[in-house]
Amino acid sequence: MSEGTATTADLDVRLEKHRVELTGYCYRMLGSSFEAEDAVQDTMVRAWRSYDKFEGRSSMRSWLYRIATNVCLDMLNAGNRRARPMDLTAPSPLAQAALTPRPDNTWLEPMPDARVLPPAAGDPAEAAVAKESVRLAFMAALQQLPPKQRAVLILREVLAWRASEVAELLGTTVASVNSALQRARATLAESEGAGAEAATSDPLDEEQQKLLERYVAAFEGYDMTALTALLHEDAIMTMPPFDLWLRGTDDITGFMTTLGAACAGSRLIPVEVNGLPGFAQYKPDEEAGGYTPWAVQALEISKGRITGFHCFLDTARWFPLFGLPLHLDGPEGAEGTGAVGAHGVAGAGAVGGLEAEADQVE
């Protein structure tokens, strides 16, 4: 009995060692935070049930990746491709802005870095590639690939597997793997903006740190003049689950002072999301006092300006995923807000709040 228990405990440890990297792989495959975690859990269960058949002809890591790939391919048979708002519609002028939500399974979902990026312990270049491979633009480009091409590209380009290893995992030939990789690369090369975020250094350099400090001051002060100075003239703002997206400083700041005016007085707490600097935004809670969750923000930075400003408004899902509190007390209880040292869920309430504000404006 004790020997069996020891074996069970050992297997638990051996499986858990791979959880973060498997979650990263499944997240890149599926584009969904929660589906990725479900896929990894399914992988672990299948590994448990079939461990007695694992004969050690490959490493446990390769075996787990084979199981995870099959799980993901099964999940992708439904054909759903996650997207960003700008992958689906044209930008809306502020005067025509309409807050139209789409189902959750439409959207590319945010993910905390810690859940998909193992602690950097080796080559800094490898860590940088891993971070770039979960950034929103690259993730969106991956979604344009057929599932097996997606798997080949991730395994070869991100995880640096040999073609022979990928061929064995997928049960195909090296020639087939190389052909799939060539087609995947061609598709990504045609995807607008697939590498647009690579200018964000890792860790953030001094200039980028100062940019974030200025952003926090401008946003918390709701100073649109200061914010405009930080945004690229063609900056993009998105707000899933709404399909509305805005381009340009005038429309972005115009939205923030009209439909988004309730965000004045917000507090920001730094988070690391999709390999990008980000913030958990809490807006004033007029009923209970203090601050209530409103959005997880992910910022894209290039050449000293903010080029992308992405607000994920499902706080009931995202804040627990990021380990964030669902309420902040007043200023004395919000110690640490506005800091950017961490960089070197608007849920049903938020969605409903924005829709109500839209109705009032109209």
Coordinates of C-alpha atoms in Angstrom, one line a residue:
M1 CA 0.0 0.0 0.0
S2 CA 2.7 2.4 1.0
E3 CA 4.7 1.6 -2.2
G4 CA 1.6 2.3 -4.3
T5 CA 1.0 5.6 -2.5
A6 CA 4.6 6.6 -3.1
T7 CA 4.3 5.8 -6.8
T8 CA 1.1 7.8 -7.0
A9 CA 2.8 10.8 -5.3
D10 CA 5.8 10.5 -7.6
L11 CA 3.6 10.5 -10.7
D12 CA 1.7 13.5 -9.5
V13 CA 5.0 15.4 -9.1
R14 CA 6.3 14.3 -12.5
L15 CA 3.1 15.4 -14.3
E16 CA 2.8 18.7 -12.5
K17 CA 6.3 19.7 -13.6
H18 CA 4.9 20.0 -17.1
R19 CA 1.6 21.8 -16.3
V20 CA 2.8 25.4 -17.1
E21 CA 4.4 24.6 -20.4
L22 CA 1.5 22.4 -21.4
T23 CA -0.9 25.2 -20.6
G24 CA 1.1 27.5 -22.8
Y25 CA 1.0 25.1 -25.6
C26 CA -2.8 24.5 -25.3
Y27 CA -3.4 28.2 -25.0
R28 CA -1.5 28.9 -28.2
M29 CA -3.5 26.1 -29.9
L30 CA -6.9 27.1 -28.6
G31 CA -6.7 30.9 -28.0
S32 CA -8.8 30.5 -24.8
S33 CA -7.5 30.7 -21.2
F34 CA -10.2 28.4 -19.8
E35 CA -10.3 25.9 -22.6
A36 CA -6.5 25.6 -22.4
E37 CA -6.7 24.8 -18.7
D38 CA -9.5 22.3 -19.4
A39 CA -7.3 20.7 -22.1
V40 CA -4.4 20.3 -19.7
Q41 CA -6.6 18.8 -17.1
D42 CA -7.9 16.4 -19.6
T43 CA -4.3 15.6 -20.6
M44 CA -3.4 14.9 -17.0
V45 CA -6.4 12.6 -16.5
R46 CA -5.6 10.7 -19.7
A47 CA -2.0 10.3 -18.7
W48 CA -3.0 9.0 -15.4
R49 CA -5.4 6.4 -16.9
S50 CA -2.9 5.2 -19.5
Y51 CA 0.3 5.5 -17.5
D52 CA 0.6 1.7 -17.2
K53 CA 0.8 1.6 -21.0
F54 CA 3.6 4.2 -21.2
E55 CA 6.6 2.1 -21.9
G56 CA 9.2 4.9 -21.9
R57 CA 9.9 4.7 -25.6
S58 CA 9.8 8.5 -25.6
S59 CA 10.3 11.0 -22.8
M60 CA 7.3 11.7 -20.5
R61 CA 7.4 15.3 -21.9
S62 CA 6.9 14.1 -25.5
W63 CA 4.2 11.7 -24.4
L64 CA 2.3 14.4 -22.6
Y65 CA 2.6 16.7 -25.6
R66 CA 1.2 14.0 -27.8
I67 CA -1.8 13.6 -25.5
A68 CA -2.3 17.4 -25.3
T69 CA -2.1 17.7 -29.1
N70 CA -4.8 15.1 -29.6
V71 CA -7.0 16.8 -26.9
C72 CA -6.6 20.2 -28.6
L73 CA -7.2 18.8 -32.1
D74 CA -10.4 17.2 -30.9
M75 CA -11.5 20.5 -29.3
L76 CA -10.7 22.4 -32.6
N77 CA -12.9 20.1 -34.7
A78 CA -15.8 22.4 -33.9
G79 CA -14.0 24.9 -36.2
N80 CA -14.2 27.9 -33.9
R81 CA -11.4 30.4 -34.4
R82 CA -10.8 33.0 -31.6
A83 CA -10.4 36.6 -32.8
R84 CA -9.8 40.2 -31.8
P85 CA -12.4 42.8 -32.6
M86 CA -10.3 44.2 -35.5
D87 CA -10.2 40.7 -37.1
L88 CA -14.0 40.8 -37.5
T89 CA -15.1 44.4 -38.2
A90 CA -13.9 47.7 -39.5
P91 CA -13.1 50.5 -36.9
S92 CA -16.1 52.6 -35.9
P93 CA -16.0 56.4 -35.8
L94 CA -17.0 57.6 -32.3
A95 CA -20.2 59.1 -33.6
Q96 CA -21.3 55.7 -34.8
A97 CA -20.0 53.7 -31.8
A98 CA -22.4 50.9 -30.8
L99 CA -21.7 48.5 -27.9
T100 CA -22.7 45.2 -29.4
P101 CA -21.5 42.1 -27.4
R102 CA -20.7 38.8 -29.1
P103 CA -20.6 35.4 -27.4
D104 CA -17.6 34.5 -25.2
N105 CA -16.3 31.9 -27.6
T106 CA -15.8 34.6 -30.3
W107 CA -12.9 36.2 -28.6
L108 CA -9.2 35.6 -28.1
E109 CA -8.9 35.5 -24.3
P110 CA -6.2 37.1 -22.1
M111 CA -3.8 34.9 -20.0
P112 CA -1.5 35.7 -17.1
D113 CA 2.1 35.2 -18.0
A114 CA 2.7 33.0 -14.9
R115 CA 0.2 30.4 -16.1
V116 CA 1.8 29.8 -19.5
L117 CA 5.5 30.9 -19.3
P118 CA 7.7 28.8 -17.1
P119 CA 10.2 30.8 -15.0
A120 CA 13.2 31.9 -17.2
A121 CA 16.0 29.6 -16.2
G122 CA 18.0 29.3 -19.4
D123 CA 18.7 31.3 -22.6
P124 CA 17.2 34.8 -22.4
A125 CA 16.6 34.6 -26.2
E126 CA 14.4 31.5 -25.6
A127 CA 12.4 33.3 -22.9
A128 CA 11.9 36.3 -25.3
V129 CA 10.6 34.0 -28.0
A130 CA 8.2 32.3 -25.5
K131 CA 6.9 35.7 -24.5
E132 CA 6.4 37.0 -28.1
S133 CA 4.6 33.8 -28.9
V134 CA 1.7 34.6 -26.5
R135 CA 1.3 38.2 -27.5
L136 CA -2.1 39.1 -28.8
A137 CA -1.1 39.8 -32.4
F138 CA 0.8 36.6 -32.8
M139 CA -2.0 34.6 -31.0
A140 CA -4.5 36.1 -33.4
A141 CA -2.3 35.2 -36.4
L142 CA -2.1 31.6 -35.1
Q143 CA -5.9 31.4 -35.1
Q144 CA -5.8 31.8 -38.9
L145 CA -4.0 28.5 -39.3
P146 CA -5.6 25.1 -39.7
P147 CA -5.2 23.1 -36.5
K148 CA -2.4 20.8 -37.6
Q149 CA -0.5 23.6 -39.2
R150 CA -0.9 25.5 -35.9
A151 CA 0.5 22.5 -34.0
V152 CA 3.5 22.2 -36.3
L153 CA 4.3 25.9 -36.2
I154 CA 4.2 26.0 -32.4
L155 CA 6.2 22.9 -31.9
R156 CA 8.9 23.8 -34.5
E157 CA 9.1 27.6 -34.2
V158 CA 8.2 28.3 -30.5
L159 CA 9.2 25.1 -28.8
A160 CA 12.2 24.3 -31.1
W161 CA 11.3 20.6 -31.7
R162 CA 13.1 18.8 -34.5
A163 CA 11.0 18.0 -37.5
S164 CA 11.5 14.3 -36.8
E165 CA 10.1 14.7 -33.3
V166 CA 7.0 16.6 -34.6
A167 CA 6.5 13.9 -37.3
E168 CA 6.6 11.2 -34.6
L169 CA 4.2 13.1 -32.4
L170 CA 1.7 13.7 -35.2
G171 CA 2.1 10.3 -36.8
T172 CA 3.2 11.7 -40.1
T173 CA 6.4 12.2 -42.2
V174 CA 9.2 14.7 -41.9
A175 CA 8.3 15.9 -45.4
S176 CA 4.7 16.5 -44.4
V177 CA 5.9 18.4 -41.3
N178 CA 8.2 20.6 -43.4
S179 CA 5.5 21.3 -45.9
A180 CA 3.0 22.2 -43.2
L181 CA 5.5 24.5 -41.6
Q182 CA 6.2 26.3 -44.9
R183 CA 2.5 26.9 -45.5
A184 CA 2.0 28.1 -41.9
R185 CA 4.9 30.6 -42.2
A186 CA 3.5 31.9 -45.5
T187 CA 0.1 32.5 -43.8
L188 CA 1.6 34.3 -40.9
A189 CA 3.7 36.5 -43.2
E190 CA 0.5 37.7 -44.8
S191 CA -1.2 38.3 -41.4
E192 CA -1.1 42.1 -40.8
G193 CA 0.6 43.0 -37.6
A194 CA 1.7 39.5 -36.6
G195 CA 5.1 40.9 -35.4
A196 CA 4.0 44.4 -34.5
E197 CA 4.6 43.9 -30.8
A198 CA 8.1 42.6 -31.0
A199 CA 9.4 46.1 -30.2
T200 CA 8.5 45.6 -26.5
S201 CA 11.7 44.6 -24.8
D202 CA 12.0 41.9 -22.1
P203 CA 12.5 43.1 -19.5
L204 CA 11.1 46.5 -20.1
D205 CA 13.8 49.1 -20.6
E206 CA 14.0 52.4 -18.7
E207 CA 12.2 54.3 -21.5
Q208 CA 9.3 51.9 -21.5
Q209 CA 9.1 51.9 -17.7
K210 CA 8.8 55.7 -17.8
L211 CA 6.1 55.4 -20.5
L212 CA 4.1 53.2 -18.2
E213 CA 4.5 55.5 -15.3
R214 CA 3.3 58.4 -17.4
Y215 CA 0.4 56.2 -18.6
V216 CA -0.7 55.4 -15.0
A217 CA -0.6 59.0 -14.0
A218 CA -2.5 60.1 -17.1
F219 CA -5.2 57.3 -16.8
E220 CA -5.7 57.7 -13.0
G221 CA -5.8 61.4 -13.4
Y222 CA -8.1 61.0 -16.5
D223 CA -5.9 63.6 -18.2
M224 CA -6.8 63.2 -21.9
T225 CA -4.1 65.6 -23.0
A226 CA -1.4 63.6 -21.3
L227 CA -2.9 60.4 -22.5
T228 CA -2.9 61.6 -26.1
A229 CA 0.8 62.4 -25.9
L230 CA 1.5 58.8 -25.0
L231 CA -0.7 57.2 -27.7
H232 CA 0.4 56.6 -31.3
E233 CA -1.7 58.6 -33.7
D234 CA -3.1 55.3 -35.1
A235 CA -3.4 53.5 -31.7
I236 CA -6.1 50.9 -31.4
M237 CA -8.6 50.4 -28.5
T238 CA -10.6 47.2 -28.1
M239 CA -13.1 46.1 -25.5
P240 CA -14.2 42.5 -25.8
P241 CA -16.9 41.2 -25.5
F242 CA -18.0 44.2 -27.6
D243 CA -17.1 44.1 -31.2
L244 CA -16.5 47.8 -31.3
W245 CA -13.0 49.0 -31.7
L246 CA -11.6 52.5 -32.2
R247 CA -8.6 53.8 -34.0
G248 CA -6.8 57.1 -33.4
T249 CA -6.4 59.4 -30.4
D250 CA -9.4 61.5 -31.0
D251 CA -11.8 58.6 -31.0
I252 CA -10.2 56.8 -28.1
T253 CA -10.1 59.9 -25.8
G254 CA -13.6 60.9 -27.1
F255 CA -14.9 57.5 -26.1
M256 CA -13.3 57.7 -22.7
T257 CA -14.9 61.1 -21.9
T258 CA -18.4 60.1 -23.1
L259 CA -19.4 56.4 -22.9
G260 CA -16.4 55.6 -20.7
A261 CA -16.6 58.7 -18.5
A262 CA -17.5 56.5 -15.4
C263 CA -13.8 55.3 -15.5
A264 CA -12.6 58.7 -14.2
G265 CA -10.9 58.2 -10.8
S266 CA -9.9 54.6 -11.6
R267 CA -7.0 52.8 -10.0
L268 CA -4.5 50.6 -11.8
I269 CA -2.6 47.6 -10.5
P270 CA 0.1 46.2 -12.7
V271 CA -0.3 42.7 -14.2
E272 CA 1.7 40.7 -16.7
V273 CA -0.6 39.5 -19.5
N274 CA 0.2 37.8 -22.8
G275 CA 3.8 38.8 -22.6
L276 CA 2.8 42.4 -22.4
P277 CA 2.7 45.1 -19.7
G278 CA -0.9 45.4 -18.4
F279 CA -3.1 46.6 -15.6
A280 CA -6.1 45.6 -13.6
Q281 CA -8.4 48.6 -13.7
Y282 CA -10.7 49.3 -10.8
K283 CA -13.2 52.1 -11.1
P284 CA -14.9 53.9 -8.2
D285 CA -17.7 51.9 -6.6
E286 CA -20.3 54.6 -5.9
E287 CA -22.6 52.2 -4.0
A288 CA -20.2 50.2 -1.7
G289 CA -17.3 52.7 -1.7
G290 CA -13.8 51.9 -2.7
Y291 CA -13.2 50.4 -6.1
T292 CA -14.8 47.7 -8.2
P293 CA -13.2 45.6 -11.0
W294 CA -13.7 47.0 -14.5
A295 CA -11.1 45.6 -16.9
V296 CA -7.8 43.8 -17.5
Q297 CA -5.8 46.1 -19.8
A298 CA -3.0 44.8 -22.1
L299 CA -0.8 47.5 -23.7
E300 CA 1.2 47.2 -26.9
I301 CA 4.2 49.5 -27.1
S302 CA 6.4 50.4 -30.1
K303 CA 8.9 53.1 -30.5
G304 CA 8.1 55.0 -27.3
R305 CA 4.3 55.1 -27.9
I306 CA 1.3 53.0 -26.9
T307 CA 0.0 51.4 -30.1
G308 CA -2.6 49.0 -28.7
F309 CA -4.9 49.5 -25.7
H310 CA -6.9 46.3 -25.1
C311 CA -9.5 46.2 -22.3
F312 CA -11.0 42.8 -21.4
L313 CA -14.3 43.5 -19.8
D314 CA -15.3 40.2 -18.3
T315 CA -14.1 40.8 -14.7
A316 CA -16.1 37.9 -13.2
R317 CA -13.8 35.6 -15.2
W318 CA -10.5 37.5 -15.6
F319 CA -9.9 38.9 -12.1
P320 CA -10.0 35.5 -10.4
L321 CA -7.8 34.1 -13.2
F322 CA -5.2 36.7 -12.5
G323 CA -5.5 36.3 -8.7
L324 CA -6.9 39.8 -8.3
P325 CA -9.2 41.0 -5.5
L326 CA -12.9 41.7 -6.4
H327 CA -12.9 44.9 -4.4
L328 CA -10.4 47.5 -3.4
D329 CA -10.9 49.7 -0.4
G330 CA -10.3 53.5 -0.6
P331 CA -6.9 55.0 -1.2
E332 CA -5.6 53.9 2.1
G333 CA -6.5 50.3 1.3
A334 CA -5.3 50.4 -2.3
E335 CA -1.6 50.5 -1.5
G336 CA 0.5 49.6 -4.6
T337 CA -2.0 50.9 -7.2
G338 CA -0.2 52.8 -9.9
A339 CA 3.1 51.1 -9.4
V340 CA 4.8 49.6 -12.4
G341 CA 7.4 47.4 -10.7
A342 CA 5.6 44.2 -11.6
H343 CA 6.5 44.8 -15.2
G344 CA 10.6 44.4 -15.1
V345 CA -12.4 40.6 -14.5
A346 CA -15.6 44.5 -16.9
G347 CA -17.7 41.3 -16.1
A348 CA -21.4 41.1 -16.3
G349 CA -21.4 44.3 -14.2
A350 CA -19.0 46.1 -16.4
V351 CA -20.7 45.1 -19.6
G352 CA -24.1 46.0 -18.2
G353 CA -22.7 49.3 -17.0
L354 CA -21.3 50.3 -20.4
E355 CA -24.6 49.3 -22.1
A356 CA -26.5 51.5 -19.7
E357 CA -24.2 54.4 -20.3
A358 CA -24.6 53.9 -24.0
D359 CA -28.4 54.1 -23.6
Q360 CA -28.1 57.3 -21.7
V361 CA -25.9 58.9 -24.3
E362 CA -28.3 57.9 -27.1

